[in-house]
Amino acid sequence: MKKDIILAGVGGQGTIAVAVMIADAAIEQGLNFRQSEVHGMSQRGGAVETQVRLSDKAIHCDLIATGRADLLISLEPLEALRKMNYLSETGTVVTALAPVKNIPDYPAMDTVLDQLRRAGRTVYTIDAEAVAKDAGSTRAQNVAVLGAAADFIGLKPAAIRKGIEKVFAAKGAAVVEMNLRAFDMGREHAAKLEA
Amino acid sequence: MKKMLLLGDEAVGQAAADAGLGGAFGYPGTPSTEIFEYLEKHASEYGYSAIWSGNEKVAFEEALGMSYVGKRAIVTMKHVGLNVAADPFVCSGVIGAHGGLIAAVADDPGMHSSQDEQDSRYYASFAKVPCYEPATQQQAYDMTREAFKLSEDFETPVLMRLVTRIAHSRAVVACQPPDENNGLGIADDPDKWVILPAHARRLYPAALNRYRRLGEYAENCRWNKIQPAANPADKTKGIIVCGTGHNYIMEAFEILGIAVDVLRLGFHPIPPKLLAKFLEGKSEVMLFEDGYPFVEERINGLAGAGPAVRGRLDGFIGETGELDPDRAIDCVARFLNAAKPQTKQVSVTIPARPPKLCPGCPHIDTFTALNDALETRQPARVFSDIGCYTLGALPPLNAINSCVEMGASVGMAKGAAQGGLKYPVAVLGDGTFEHSGLTSLLGAARENTPMTLIILDNGTTAMTGAQDSLANGAKLHSVVAGLGVDPAHLKKISPLPAKRGENAALIGAELDYAGLSVIIAERECIQIIGKRRTA
C-alpha cells in the first residue's frame, strides 16, 4: 500500500491540521508515514501546501515528485488547479468549492471549474462551507473536505475519525462531535465533477 | 522504547530533553522556531530552563555560560541568525566547551522564508567545529543525542545543521532512555576561558588539533559510509550525498530503476580516507547536497588528479535552490544516461497568491498614515526591516524602500541622513528593535541625527508565531527614552483607520523636525488577540 497525497489551501485554512489527522490514522494502522509542510511567511494568507506520504514499505523522502501523487485534497478550488501537476494521470482531486478571493486577479469561478474539468483527472467537489455550517461551524470546512476525500486516502474511515478525535480532544467533547459530524457529512456530499 | 510523531525540529528538542538538558536558548526564526517551542513546552516536565533571548548572539552567549558551569545547553536559530551569533560561535570554536553545547541551526534552501540560502556548514568548518547533517527525523534525534556526548568528549561546541525539509517534516521517531548526569562541575581554568592573545596563540593550535581528531572520528562514525549499489549501472560513476540529498537520490533510484555507488555523509569534517576509498576507480562523481557546494568545493580541489565532478559549480544540478525528488530524477537520469519517465502536464496560468498583511493588521494603518505624510515630503526613503511589516513593500501599500537584515533599518536611515537624504525614515517592529535596533538608536540619539524612527509595537514577534518580545508599551517607551531620545520628539500613535488623518499629521510634523524623532505605533497584533480568544 502506498499513497502520496498533496494537501493545498490558503494560509489559515487548516491544511496542516488535516495532515496531522491523516498522520494519526496512518500510525494507528501501522503504516510508515512522512509529512512535509511549510511554515512562516506563507501562512499570512498565501498559497500553502502540505505533502503526506503513506506506505507499508520504507519511504525514502519527505517530498513527492511531480506527476506521482495519488490524491490532491484542496481546501480552495484555485489552489487545486495550482497543484494539479503533482498528480499522476490516474490521480484524484477532491476540492472545496468556496473561493478565497484575497487577490485582485482571482479568475471567474466558471473559468476555474472549467479548467478543473479539463485537467484530465477525476475531480470531486464539495460545498464544504455549507456542509460545515450544517455540522455546526464553518470552522470545520477542512474536516468536511477530509470527509469528502476519505474514501480515496486508503485508510479506514474509523481510523481517520480517531485522528480527528485526537486533534480536537483538547477543545472538548462538543468540538470533537461537531468535527466528526462534519467529516461524516463530508463523506456523503462529495460530488463528481462531470467532464 | 518510546515512539513519537515529531517534526525534525521537535526531534532535536526531544533528544535534547532526553540528554539531560540544563537549558535551552534561542531566537525565533523559520524554520528553526519549533525546536525551542517544543523545548519550552516540556521545560517543567524535564526540569531545564527555556527562555527566549533578545537575539542570537545573546542566546549563544547564554548557552556558553550554561556550558561553562558544566550543564548541557542547546541554542536554536535560523541560518541568518548564526551571522548574528558568529562572534561567540567562532570564538567558542577556539575556547571549546565544557558541558555539552549544541547550536541547532536551520538552513532554508529555496528561501521559503528567508533572505538568502547561506549554508551553515561553512561556519562549522570556519570555526573548526564539528557538524551533523541529519537526513531524517530519526537521525535528527539520534545525532542530537550523540552530539551532546561528542561535545563533552572533545570539549567542543557542535553544530546541528537542519534544512527546511527536515525541520518541517513529520515522521515517527523512536526515542532512547534518558542520559545519566554528565557529572561535570563549574569550569575553573582561566588559561582556557580567558581568550587573551597569549592564551589564544596556544588555544588555536589546540583547536586545530582537536579538529584533526574529529576528522578521524568522521572516518569511522556511523553517519559517514559507502553504500555500494547491488547492481551498479556504471562502476566508474558515483554519487556523494549529504543529509537530505540521500533521500532524494534513493527516491530517484527507485523511480528510474537504476543505481550506482553512493557515499553518504552526515558528519563533518569530511573524512579524507573514506573519500579516497570511494573515489578509487571512479572517473565521474556527482554531488547532491542541499545548500551551497560545500563538499563539492573541497573535492574540486583534486581537479586534474581525481574524477570529474558534477554538481552546483558546473551547473549540472543547478547553482541555486532547494533539492527535491524532481531535481534528483532529472540529475540521476542525465548523470547515468537513463530515460526519464514522462508525465502529462496540465498547462494553466494561475495568478500568484503571495502572503500579505492580515486584514485588520495595525501595520496597514501605520503605513497608510506614513504614505500620506510622505506625499508632500520628498525626497524621502523608508528603510524597513525583517518582520511581517516587510510585506508593506508589496502593493497596494508600496510603503518601504529597503529591507536587508535584522536591525538594518535604523543604521541605514542614520547613514542616509548623514549622506544628505532629507526625509530618512526607519520602520521596524518591537521585536526587531530589541533584537538589534537598540545600539543603532543610541548612536542616532547621541548625534540627534535628523531622521524619523517608527517602532511598530504590536506586542509580539508575530511572523514566527507570536513569541514574547522583551519590551512593549510603557516599558518600550521608557527604554527608548533611556537611550537619550528627546522627550519632545518621542511620540505615540494608535494605528487605527479612524485616526489616519491625525496620525499622518503627527508623522508629518516629526518628519519636518530637523533632529531625531521616534514614533511608537502601538496596537496589539490581531493574531495574538485571536490566539487569546481560542486559548
XYZ file of C-alpha atoms in Angstrom:
730
model
C 0.000 0.000 0.000
C 1.343 3.414 -0.965
C -0.470 6.762 -1.085
C 1.108 10.076 -1.932
C -1.194 12.950 -1.048
C -0.901 16.692 -1.686
C -2.900 18.992 0.602
C -3.428 22.500 -0.733
C -5.072 25.618 0.571
C -4.630 29.190 1.669
C -2.724 30.093 4.849
C -5.086 29.872 7.827
C -7.480 27.275 6.319
C -6.130 24.378 8.349
C -4.243 22.192 5.864
C -1.638 21.154 8.429
C -4.373 20.079 10.855
C -5.822 17.797 8.147
C -2.366 16.305 7.602
C -1.996 15.568 11.317
C -5.418 13.796 11.344
C -4.254 11.593 8.458
C -0.940 11.012 10.244
C -2.604 9.765 13.383
C -4.814 7.462 11.332
C -1.834 6.087 9.380
C 0.109 5.348 12.535
C -2.984 3.734 14.039
C -2.903 1.378 11.037
C 0.806 0.701 11.424
C 1.914 2.393 8.198
C 5.111 4.326 7.531
C 4.445 7.995 7.312
C 6.085 11.252 6.237
C 4.548 14.682 6.168
C 6.136 17.870 4.959
C 4.820 21.378 5.485
C 5.900 24.963 5.036
C 5.601 27.411 7.923
C 6.391 31.084 8.214
C 5.659 33.820 5.770
C 3.312 31.820 3.560
C 0.938 31.368 6.488
C -0.115 35.012 6.065
C -2.889 34.326 3.548
C -0.566 32.909 0.886
C -0.808 29.640 -1.025
C 0.189 26.729 1.241
C 0.967 23.099 0.599
C 1.435 20.066 2.780
C 2.599 16.720 1.473
C 1.669 13.404 3.030
C 3.172 10.034 2.162
C 1.837 6.726 3.481
C 3.304 3.324 2.747
C 3.708 -0.158 4.138
C 7.291 -0.024 2.780
C 10.170 2.334 3.554
C 9.613 5.925 2.412
C 12.781 7.486 1.009
C 11.993 11.185 1.113
C 9.602 13.726 2.557
C 8.603 15.180 -0.821
C 6.547 13.816 -3.715
C 7.848 14.072 -7.272
C 5.803 15.881 -9.923
C 3.251 13.673 -11.647
C 3.340 10.962 -8.998
C 0.757 11.890 -6.363
C -2.306 9.691 -5.967
C -4.580 12.266 -4.385
C -4.882 16.035 -4.200
C -7.032 17.399 -1.386
C -7.604 21.125 -1.699
C -9.442 23.455 0.632
C -9.779 26.005 -2.190
C -10.533 25.500 -5.925
C -7.811 27.776 -7.395
C -5.236 26.084 -5.167
C -6.409 22.707 -6.517
C -5.540 23.931 -10.006
C -2.177 25.259 -8.831
C -1.106 21.831 -7.536
C -2.620 19.778 -10.362
C 0.740 18.777 -11.864
C 1.700 16.827 -8.772
C -0.989 14.285 -9.668
C -0.397 11.215 -11.748
C -2.690 10.854 -14.720
C -4.815 8.422 -12.720
C -4.855 10.665 -9.655
C -7.947 12.035 -7.968
C -8.773 15.590 -6.912
C -11.098 16.470 -4.039
C -11.624 20.189 -3.636
C -13.771 22.605 -1.692
C -15.803 24.912 -3.911
C -15.718 28.164 -1.943
C -13.056 30.521 -3.291
C -10.758 32.588 -1.063
C -10.645 35.819 -3.041
C -7.800 37.631 -1.295
C -6.082 38.517 -4.580
C -7.165 41.177 -7.073
C -6.956 38.924 -10.149
C -8.953 35.918 -8.966
C -10.408 34.338 -12.116
C -14.152 33.862 -12.674
C -15.434 30.711 -10.924
C -16.731 29.317 -14.242
C -13.188 29.528 -15.617
C -11.733 27.767 -12.567
C -14.323 24.964 -12.750
C -13.814 24.662 -16.491
C -10.066 24.285 -16.049
C -10.604 21.686 -13.306
C -12.864 19.780 -15.709
C -10.267 19.896 -18.468
C -7.330 18.849 -16.278
C -7.796 15.227 -17.289
C -8.106 13.923 -13.737
C -11.076 12.652 -11.750
C -12.358 15.630 -9.793
C -14.738 15.629 -6.840
C -16.078 18.847 -5.366
C -17.753 19.639 -2.097
C -19.552 22.710 -0.832
C -17.577 22.453 2.388
C -18.812 25.807 3.636
C -22.447 24.678 3.596
C -21.636 21.219 4.955
C -19.556 22.582 7.822
C -22.240 25.133 8.645
C -24.837 22.343 8.811
C -22.481 20.334 11.007
C -22.260 23.236 13.460
C -19.484 25.627 12.451
C -17.902 26.944 9.255
C -14.555 26.408 11.007
C -14.915 22.692 10.280
C -14.618 23.157 6.497
C -11.226 21.463 6.394
C -12.641 18.389 8.132
C -15.621 18.338 5.747
C -13.200 18.227 2.792
C -11.243 15.474 4.546
C -14.552 13.588 4.792
C -15.172 14.041 1.068
C -11.690 12.632 0.372
C -11.889 9.840 2.948
C -12.637 7.049 0.511
C -9.565 7.832 -1.612
C -6.951 8.015 1.183
C -6.617 4.275 1.565
C -7.145 4.381 5.328
C -10.081 3.097 7.289
C -12.580 5.922 7.929
C -12.771 4.728 11.531
C -9.037 5.355 11.903
C -9.384 8.849 10.425
C -12.215 9.548 12.866
C -9.802 8.604 15.668
C -7.288 11.053 14.218
C -9.916 13.795 14.303
C -10.786 12.953 17.909
C -7.123 13.221 18.861
C -6.565 16.572 17.150
C -9.607 18.201 18.769
C -9.537 16.388 22.122
C -8.134 19.410 23.975
C -11.034 21.591 22.757
C -13.707 19.494 24.433
C -16.333 16.906 23.506
C -18.636 19.357 21.698
C -15.908 20.421 19.248
C -14.911 16.782 18.672
C -18.555 15.819 17.982
C -19.056 18.722 15.620
C -15.937 17.851 13.617
C -16.868 14.175 13.432
C -20.275 15.290 12.128
C -18.549 17.488 9.502
C -16.390 14.509 8.493
C -19.344 12.124 8.145
C -21.422 14.696 6.246
C -18.443 15.496 4.018
C -18.237 11.827 3.031
C -21.849 11.959 1.852
C -21.581 15.260 -0.013
C -18.685 14.730 -2.399
C -19.938 15.237 -5.955
C -18.124 14.137 -9.074
C -17.409 16.988 -11.463
C -18.636 15.709 -14.804
C -16.366 16.492 -17.721
C 11.310 2.385 23.519
C 9.036 5.421 23.231
C 7.816 6.219 19.684
C 6.636 9.714 18.885
C 5.302 11.577 15.823
C 7.663 14.545 15.561
C 8.784 17.297 13.233
C 12.536 17.224 12.639
C 12.728 20.350 14.797
C 10.814 18.598 17.572
C 13.032 15.526 17.297
C 16.046 17.719 18.079
C 14.122 19.185 21.033
C 13.072 15.781 22.385
C 16.657 14.499 22.058
C 17.978 17.498 23.990
C 15.403 16.886 26.727
C 16.363 13.190 26.868
C 20.046 14.146 27.006
C 19.501 15.811 30.377
C 19.439 19.390 29.174
C 20.300 22.223 31.550
C 18.944 24.998 29.400
C 17.506 25.948 26.009
C 18.273 29.309 24.458
C 17.243 30.789 21.151
C 15.785 33.463 18.976
C 12.814 32.597 16.736
C 13.345 32.234 13.008
C 11.718 29.994 10.395
C 12.424 27.070 10.014
C 14.117 26.698 13.434
C 11.414 28.070 15.747
C 9.741 24.776 16.629
C 12.907 23.363 18.240
C 12.729 25.927 21.008
C 8.924 25.981 21.175
C 8.949 22.228 21.772
C 11.605 22.563 24.464
C 9.716 25.459 26.050
C 6.543 23.351 26.243
C 8.308 20.498 28.051
C 10.693 22.511 30.264
C 8.993 21.991 33.611
C 8.366 18.287 32.941
C 12.119 17.696 32.431
C 13.407 20.447 34.706
C 15.560 22.639 32.438
C 15.242 26.343 31.691
C 13.890 27.633 28.368
C 13.716 31.393 27.902
C 13.793 33.193 24.531
C 16.770 35.517 24.235
C 16.962 39.062 22.833
C 18.906 37.916 19.787
C 21.019 35.005 18.575
C 24.304 36.406 19.854
C 22.861 36.778 23.324
C 21.335 33.305 23.086
C 24.660 31.724 22.167
C 26.471 33.540 24.966
C 23.868 32.424 27.488
C 24.253 28.842 26.273
C 28.019 29.156 26.552
C 27.605 30.315 30.166
C 25.438 27.260 30.856
C 28.136 25.053 29.301
C 30.767 26.808 31.459
C 29.030 25.681 34.631
C 29.030 22.093 33.353
C 25.401 21.812 32.232
C 24.210 20.727 28.815
C 22.923 23.577 26.654
C 21.238 23.955 23.275
C 20.877 27.186 21.337
C 18.474 27.436 18.389
C 18.306 29.865 15.478
C 17.859 30.061 11.730
C 20.829 30.225 9.380
C 20.975 34.028 9.179
C 20.764 34.109 12.962
C 24.141 32.390 13.024
C 25.548 35.513 11.335
C 24.398 37.451 14.389
C 25.862 34.820 16.726
C 29.024 34.402 14.636
C 31.300 36.212 17.079
C 30.695 33.975 20.107
C 30.291 30.907 17.863
C 33.685 31.298 16.204
C 35.396 32.227 19.495
C 33.877 29.193 21.192
C 35.487 27.108 18.443
C 38.833 28.288 19.799
C 37.975 28.072 23.510
C 35.863 24.942 23.272
C 33.001 23.870 25.505
C 32.606 22.246 28.913
C 29.055 20.968 29.398
C 27.687 19.677 26.077
C 26.930 22.646 23.829
C 24.897 22.358 20.641
C 23.951 25.081 18.193
C 20.901 23.782 16.321
C 20.693 25.899 13.197
C 18.071 25.506 10.481
C 19.028 26.500 6.932
C 16.397 27.401 4.373
C 17.478 26.243 0.886
C 14.985 27.600 -1.609
C 14.369 30.613 0.653
C 10.821 29.679 1.686
C 11.009 32.278 4.487
C 14.468 33.808 4.234
C 16.576 36.396 2.515
C 19.344 34.025 1.421
C 20.304 30.353 1.097
C 23.534 30.519 3.090
C 24.908 27.210 4.244
C 25.801 26.914 7.934
C 28.301 24.122 7.275
C 30.780 26.827 6.228
C 30.520 28.358 9.693
C 31.254 24.988 11.245
C 34.391 24.469 9.180
C 35.367 28.160 9.623
C 35.119 27.828 13.415
C 36.677 24.314 13.412
C 33.507 22.936 14.938
C 32.042 19.525 14.043
C 28.742 19.486 12.175
C 25.939 16.942 11.912
C 23.601 16.875 8.923
C 20.548 14.683 9.561
C 18.699 13.162 6.613
C 15.673 12.009 8.584
C 13.748 12.919 11.718
C 15.160 9.782 13.369
C 18.685 10.919 12.556
C 17.863 14.387 13.911
C 17.061 12.657 17.199
C 19.944 10.173 17.218
C 22.545 12.706 16.113
C 21.468 15.226 18.752
C 21.792 12.569 21.458
C 25.264 11.669 20.178
C 26.272 15.333 19.745
C 25.985 16.109 23.458
C 28.377 13.289 24.273
C 30.733 14.226 21.438
C 30.710 17.835 22.642
C 31.844 16.758 26.114
C 34.306 14.102 24.915
C 36.070 16.551 22.576
C 35.309 19.698 24.625
C 33.873 21.414 21.562
C 30.643 23.135 20.596
C 28.738 21.190 17.932
C 26.635 22.459 15.046
C 23.439 20.560 14.256
C 22.570 21.695 10.751
C 18.978 21.186 9.679
C 17.287 22.192 6.441
C 13.637 23.202 5.981
C 12.559 19.756 4.793
C 13.843 18.076 7.919
C 12.851 20.879 10.255
C 9.272 20.976 8.983
C 8.562 17.350 8.143
C 6.950 14.848 10.485
C 7.746 11.202 10.966
C 7.665 8.640 13.732
C 10.800 8.791 15.879
C 11.987 6.106 18.282
C 13.439 7.674 21.443
C 16.146 6.251 23.704
C 16.244 6.171 27.517
C 17.465 9.432 29.123
C 21.164 10.089 29.772
C 22.712 9.990 33.226
C 24.016 13.254 34.669
C 27.248 14.214 32.886
C 28.972 14.652 36.254
C 30.647 17.911 35.248
C 31.108 20.857 37.623
C 31.896 24.508 37.093
C 34.874 25.188 34.820
C 37.814 26.873 36.556
C 40.602 27.147 34.032
C 41.274 30.800 33.157
C 44.077 29.737 30.795
C 41.379 28.135 28.697
C 38.477 30.542 29.181
C 40.245 33.923 29.002
C 40.904 34.439 25.310
C 43.816 36.867 25.690
C 46.189 36.808 22.700
C 48.817 34.957 24.764
C 46.266 32.230 25.548
C 44.705 32.264 22.091
C 48.081 31.584 20.446
C 48.110 28.336 22.415
C 44.383 27.613 22.168
C 44.114 27.974 18.390
C 46.670 25.224 17.545
C 44.919 23.058 20.131
C 41.613 23.733 18.344
C 43.185 22.720 15.026
C 44.471 19.560 16.622
C 41.017 18.827 18.013
C 39.571 19.326 14.538
C 42.052 16.767 13.158
C 40.950 14.266 15.799
C 37.340 14.968 14.830
C 38.328 14.155 11.252
C 39.469 10.728 12.457
C 36.155 10.329 14.281
C 34.433 11.174 10.978
C 36.245 8.296 9.223
C 34.550 5.685 11.372
C 31.317 7.213 12.621
C 28.111 5.581 11.545
C 26.825 8.654 9.678
C 29.535 8.515 7.012
C 29.579 5.418 4.881
C 29.892 3.972 1.425
C 26.638 2.474 0.239
C 27.531 0.217 -2.702
C 24.861 -0.403 -5.338
C 23.791 -4.065 -5.519
C 23.771 -3.847 -9.278
C 25.573 -0.661 -10.328
C 24.633 0.822 -13.708
C 28.186 2.133 -14.073
C 31.067 1.233 -11.758
C 33.070 4.295 -12.813
C 30.388 6.695 -11.622
C 29.380 7.524 -8.066
C 27.168 9.963 -6.184
C 28.146 11.766 -2.977
C 25.206 12.849 -0.855
C 24.944 14.934 2.315
C 21.993 14.961 4.696
C 18.661 15.039 2.851
C 20.405 14.624 -0.534
C 20.434 10.901 0.239
C 16.637 10.750 0.438
C 16.088 12.284 -2.981
C 18.716 10.162 -4.679
C 17.198 6.963 -3.222
C 13.754 8.073 -4.462
C 15.226 8.755 -7.916
C 16.980 5.351 -7.984
C 13.676 3.661 -7.196
C 11.665 5.615 -9.764
C 14.277 5.219 -12.517
C 15.077 1.615 -11.591
C 18.799 2.322 -11.712
C 21.578 2.811 -9.141
C 25.283 3.466 -8.629
C 27.532 3.517 -5.560
C 26.767 6.264 -3.069
C 28.955 7.914 -0.440
C 26.758 9.147 2.336
C 28.000 11.990 4.546
C 26.194 13.113 7.711
C 29.072 14.267 9.883
C 31.817 16.806 9.129
C 34.800 17.374 8.942
C 34.951 15.425 5.691
C 36.750 12.087 6.217
C 39.631 12.075 3.670
C 40.403 8.330 3.804
C 36.774 7.306 3.323
C 36.504 9.795 0.485
C 39.654 8.465 -1.193
C 38.345 4.909 -0.880
C 35.079 5.899 -2.544
C 36.793 7.777 -5.368
C 39.055 4.827 -6.182
C 38.209 3.632 -9.702
C 35.656 6.407 -10.252
C 36.029 8.635 -13.286
C 32.992 10.832 -12.577
C 31.136 11.763 -9.377
C 28.005 13.819 -8.790
C 27.487 15.843 -5.615
C 23.954 16.102 -4.258
C 23.939 18.349 -1.195
C 21.260 20.845 -0.087
C 22.700 24.352 0.185
C 25.998 25.585 -1.155
C 28.582 23.299 -2.832
C 30.334 22.706 0.490
C 31.736 19.209 -0.076
C 31.914 19.803 -3.821
C 34.327 22.746 -3.428
C 36.624 20.632 -1.298
C 36.571 17.743 -3.753
C 37.115 20.065 -6.721
C 40.477 20.811 -5.140
C 41.524 17.442 -6.526
C 40.837 18.594 -10.084
C 43.338 17.307 -12.589
C 44.148 14.290 -10.454
C 40.751 12.974 -9.431
C 37.482 12.198 -11.174
C 35.321 14.762 -12.979
C 32.956 16.452 -10.541
C 29.324 17.248 -11.406
C 27.318 19.469 -9.100
C 26.443 23.061 -8.442
C 29.734 24.579 -9.543
C 29.452 23.372 -13.140
C 25.686 23.974 -13.154
C 24.924 20.248 -13.608
C 22.396 20.138 -10.761
C 21.659 23.894 -10.836
C 23.529 26.561 -8.926
C 20.702 27.563 -6.578
C 17.515 26.312 -4.984
C 16.285 23.520 -2.766
C 16.887 19.894 -3.714
C 13.810 17.793 -4.322
C 12.880 14.477 -5.962
C 12.213 16.115 -9.345
C 15.719 17.521 -9.457
C 17.155 14.194 -8.289
C 15.305 12.271 -11.012
C 16.483 14.722 -13.664
C 20.098 14.751 -12.455
C 20.416 10.996 -11.969
C 18.876 10.389 -15.417
C 21.350 12.778 -17.071
C 24.298 11.546 -14.987
C 23.671 7.911 -15.902
C 22.207 8.487 -19.378
C 18.936 6.879 -18.326
C 15.464 7.545 -19.719
C 13.268 9.851 -17.683
C 9.606 8.930 -17.097
C 7.279 11.327 -18.883
C 4.285 12.815 -17.117
C 1.488 14.659 -18.870
C 1.447 18.213 -17.533
C -1.592 20.424 -17.318
C -0.865 23.879 -18.619
C -2.896 26.627 -16.957
C -1.942 30.151 -15.956
C -2.833 30.753 -12.342
C -2.498 34.098 -10.570
C 0.052 34.046 -7.743
C -1.206 34.190 -4.170
C 1.593 35.839 -2.193
C 1.445 36.249 1.586
C 0.063 39.553 2.812
C -0.625 41.500 5.988
C -3.682 40.117 7.778
C -6.924 42.090 7.380
C -7.102 44.484 10.338
C -3.334 44.424 10.941
C -2.119 47.596 12.708
C 0.878 47.843 10.352
C -1.505 48.646 7.469
C -2.746 51.745 9.307
C 0.767 52.912 10.192
C 1.956 52.535 6.599
C -1.158 54.278 5.237
C -0.594 57.278 7.529
C 3.131 57.298 6.686
C 2.384 57.216 2.948
C 0.009 60.184 3.414
C 2.659 62.151 5.300
C 5.331 61.447 2.693
C 3.146 62.510 -0.226
C 4.214 66.142 0.221
C 7.685 65.446 1.607
C 10.345 64.383 -0.887
C 12.979 63.144 -1.326
C 12.130 60.523 1.277
C 13.072 56.864 1.683
C 11.660 54.293 4.094
C 14.236 51.829 5.421
C 12.461 48.843 6.890
C 13.393 45.549 8.411
C 12.660 41.845 8.898
C 9.152 41.013 10.106
C 5.537 40.814 8.968
C 5.774 44.517 8.135
C 8.228 43.723 5.313
C 5.043 42.817 3.417
C 4.392 46.587 3.378
C 6.743 46.594 0.379
C 4.049 44.910 -1.752
C 1.102 46.612 -3.467
C -1.180 48.244 -2.621
C 0.890 49.792 0.200
C 4.268 50.057 -1.588
C 5.378 51.675 1.640
C 9.021 50.623 2.079
C 12.155 51.073 0.021
C 14.577 48.677 1.697
C 14.821 45.631 3.925
C 18.192 43.966 4.464
C 18.636 42.219 7.815
C 17.576 42.435 11.449
C 18.029 45.996 12.693
C 19.403 47.401 9.408
C 16.636 49.995 9.176
C 17.918 52.197 11.994
C 21.554 52.217 10.895
C 20.678 52.683 7.219
C 18.388 55.642 7.973
C 21.164 57.232 10.026
C 23.704 56.681 7.269
C 21.278 58.067 4.669
C 20.720 61.155 6.884
C 24.479 61.649 7.082
C 24.505 61.287 3.291
C 22.099 64.188 2.950
C 18.713 62.482 2.412
C 16.095 64.978 3.564
C 13.469 62.582 4.918
C 15.031 59.322 6.105
C 12.535 57.046 7.833
C 13.291 53.788 9.663
C 10.403 51.377 10.343
C 10.758 48.202 12.374
C 8.855 46.116 14.900
C 9.300 45.965 18.660
C 10.918 42.520 18.476
C 13.383 43.536 15.758
C 14.171 46.823 17.528
C 15.080 44.907 20.674
C 16.988 42.293 18.661
C 19.382 44.809 17.123
C 17.976 48.302 16.754
C 18.831 49.490 20.278
C 22.552 50.161 19.812
C 21.952 51.897 16.473
C 19.368 54.173 18.059
C 21.759 55.006 20.902
C 24.159 56.350 18.253
C 21.428 58.343 16.485
C 20.279 59.801 19.821
C 23.804 60.864 20.712
C 24.083 62.763 17.419
C 20.412 63.877 17.303
C 20.500 62.660 13.688
C 17.726 64.225 11.559
C 15.694 61.082 10.911
C 12.408 59.558 11.979
C 12.160 56.115 13.525
C 8.793 54.405 13.706
C 8.607 51.390 16.024
C 5.644 49.156 15.230
C 4.794 47.936 18.723
C 2.298 45.108 18.234
C 3.340 43.421 21.475
C 4.882 40.321 19.925
C 7.255 38.705 17.450
C 4.397 37.994 15.082
C 5.932 36.495 11.942
C 7.378 33.465 13.676
C 4.215 32.651 15.628
C 3.830 35.308 18.325
C 6.697 34.827 20.764
C 7.041 37.443 23.515
C 9.302 40.372 22.719
C 11.417 41.821 25.520
C 9.709 45.187 25.975
C 6.358 46.646 24.897
C 4.065 49.515 25.739
C 5.205 51.703 28.630
C 8.362 49.649 29.110
C 9.390 50.096 25.470
C 8.673 53.834 25.790
C 10.997 54.116 28.784
C 13.708 52.044 27.034
C 13.648 54.454 24.080
C 13.624 57.497 26.395
C 16.521 55.971 28.319
C 18.639 55.876 25.169
C 18.563 59.678 25.166
C 15.791 60.443 22.662
C 14.429 63.986 23.253
C 11.110 63.511 25.116
C 9.558 66.292 22.988
C 10.105 64.105 19.919
C 9.214 60.738 21.371
C 5.595 60.239 20.307
C 2.979 57.540 20.422
C 0.195 56.869 17.932
C -2.676 54.384 17.792
C -2.648 52.904 14.297
C -6.365 52.713 13.506
C -8.256 53.509 10.296
C -10.253 56.244 12.107
C -7.054 58.015 13.160
C -5.446 58.082 9.723
C -5.571 61.893 9.330
C -4.439 62.602 12.876
C -1.571 60.079 12.622
C -0.435 61.395 9.233
C -0.313 64.932 10.658
C 1.765 63.808 13.646
C 4.177 61.802 11.492
C 4.442 64.797 9.096
C 5.297 67.184 11.933
C 8.081 64.845 13.142
C 9.398 64.410 9.578
C 9.700 68.198 9.432
C 11.718 68.335 12.658
C 15.439 68.584 11.878
C 16.534 66.125 14.553
C 15.784 62.604 15.762
C 12.145 61.644 16.266
C 10.853 58.319 17.475
C 7.188 57.443 16.983
C 5.843 54.293 18.619
C 2.787 52.936 16.808
C 1.132 50.864 19.497
C -1.637 48.376 18.769
C -1.711 44.652 19.503
C -1.199 42.080 16.739
C -4.600 40.738 15.686
C -3.153 37.211 15.629
C -2.424 37.280 19.357
C -5.865 38.704 20.088
C -7.263 35.741 18.135
C -4.998 33.289 19.951
C -6.085 34.600 23.342
C -9.754 34.139 22.386
C -9.297 30.492 21.434
C -6.929 29.699 24.335
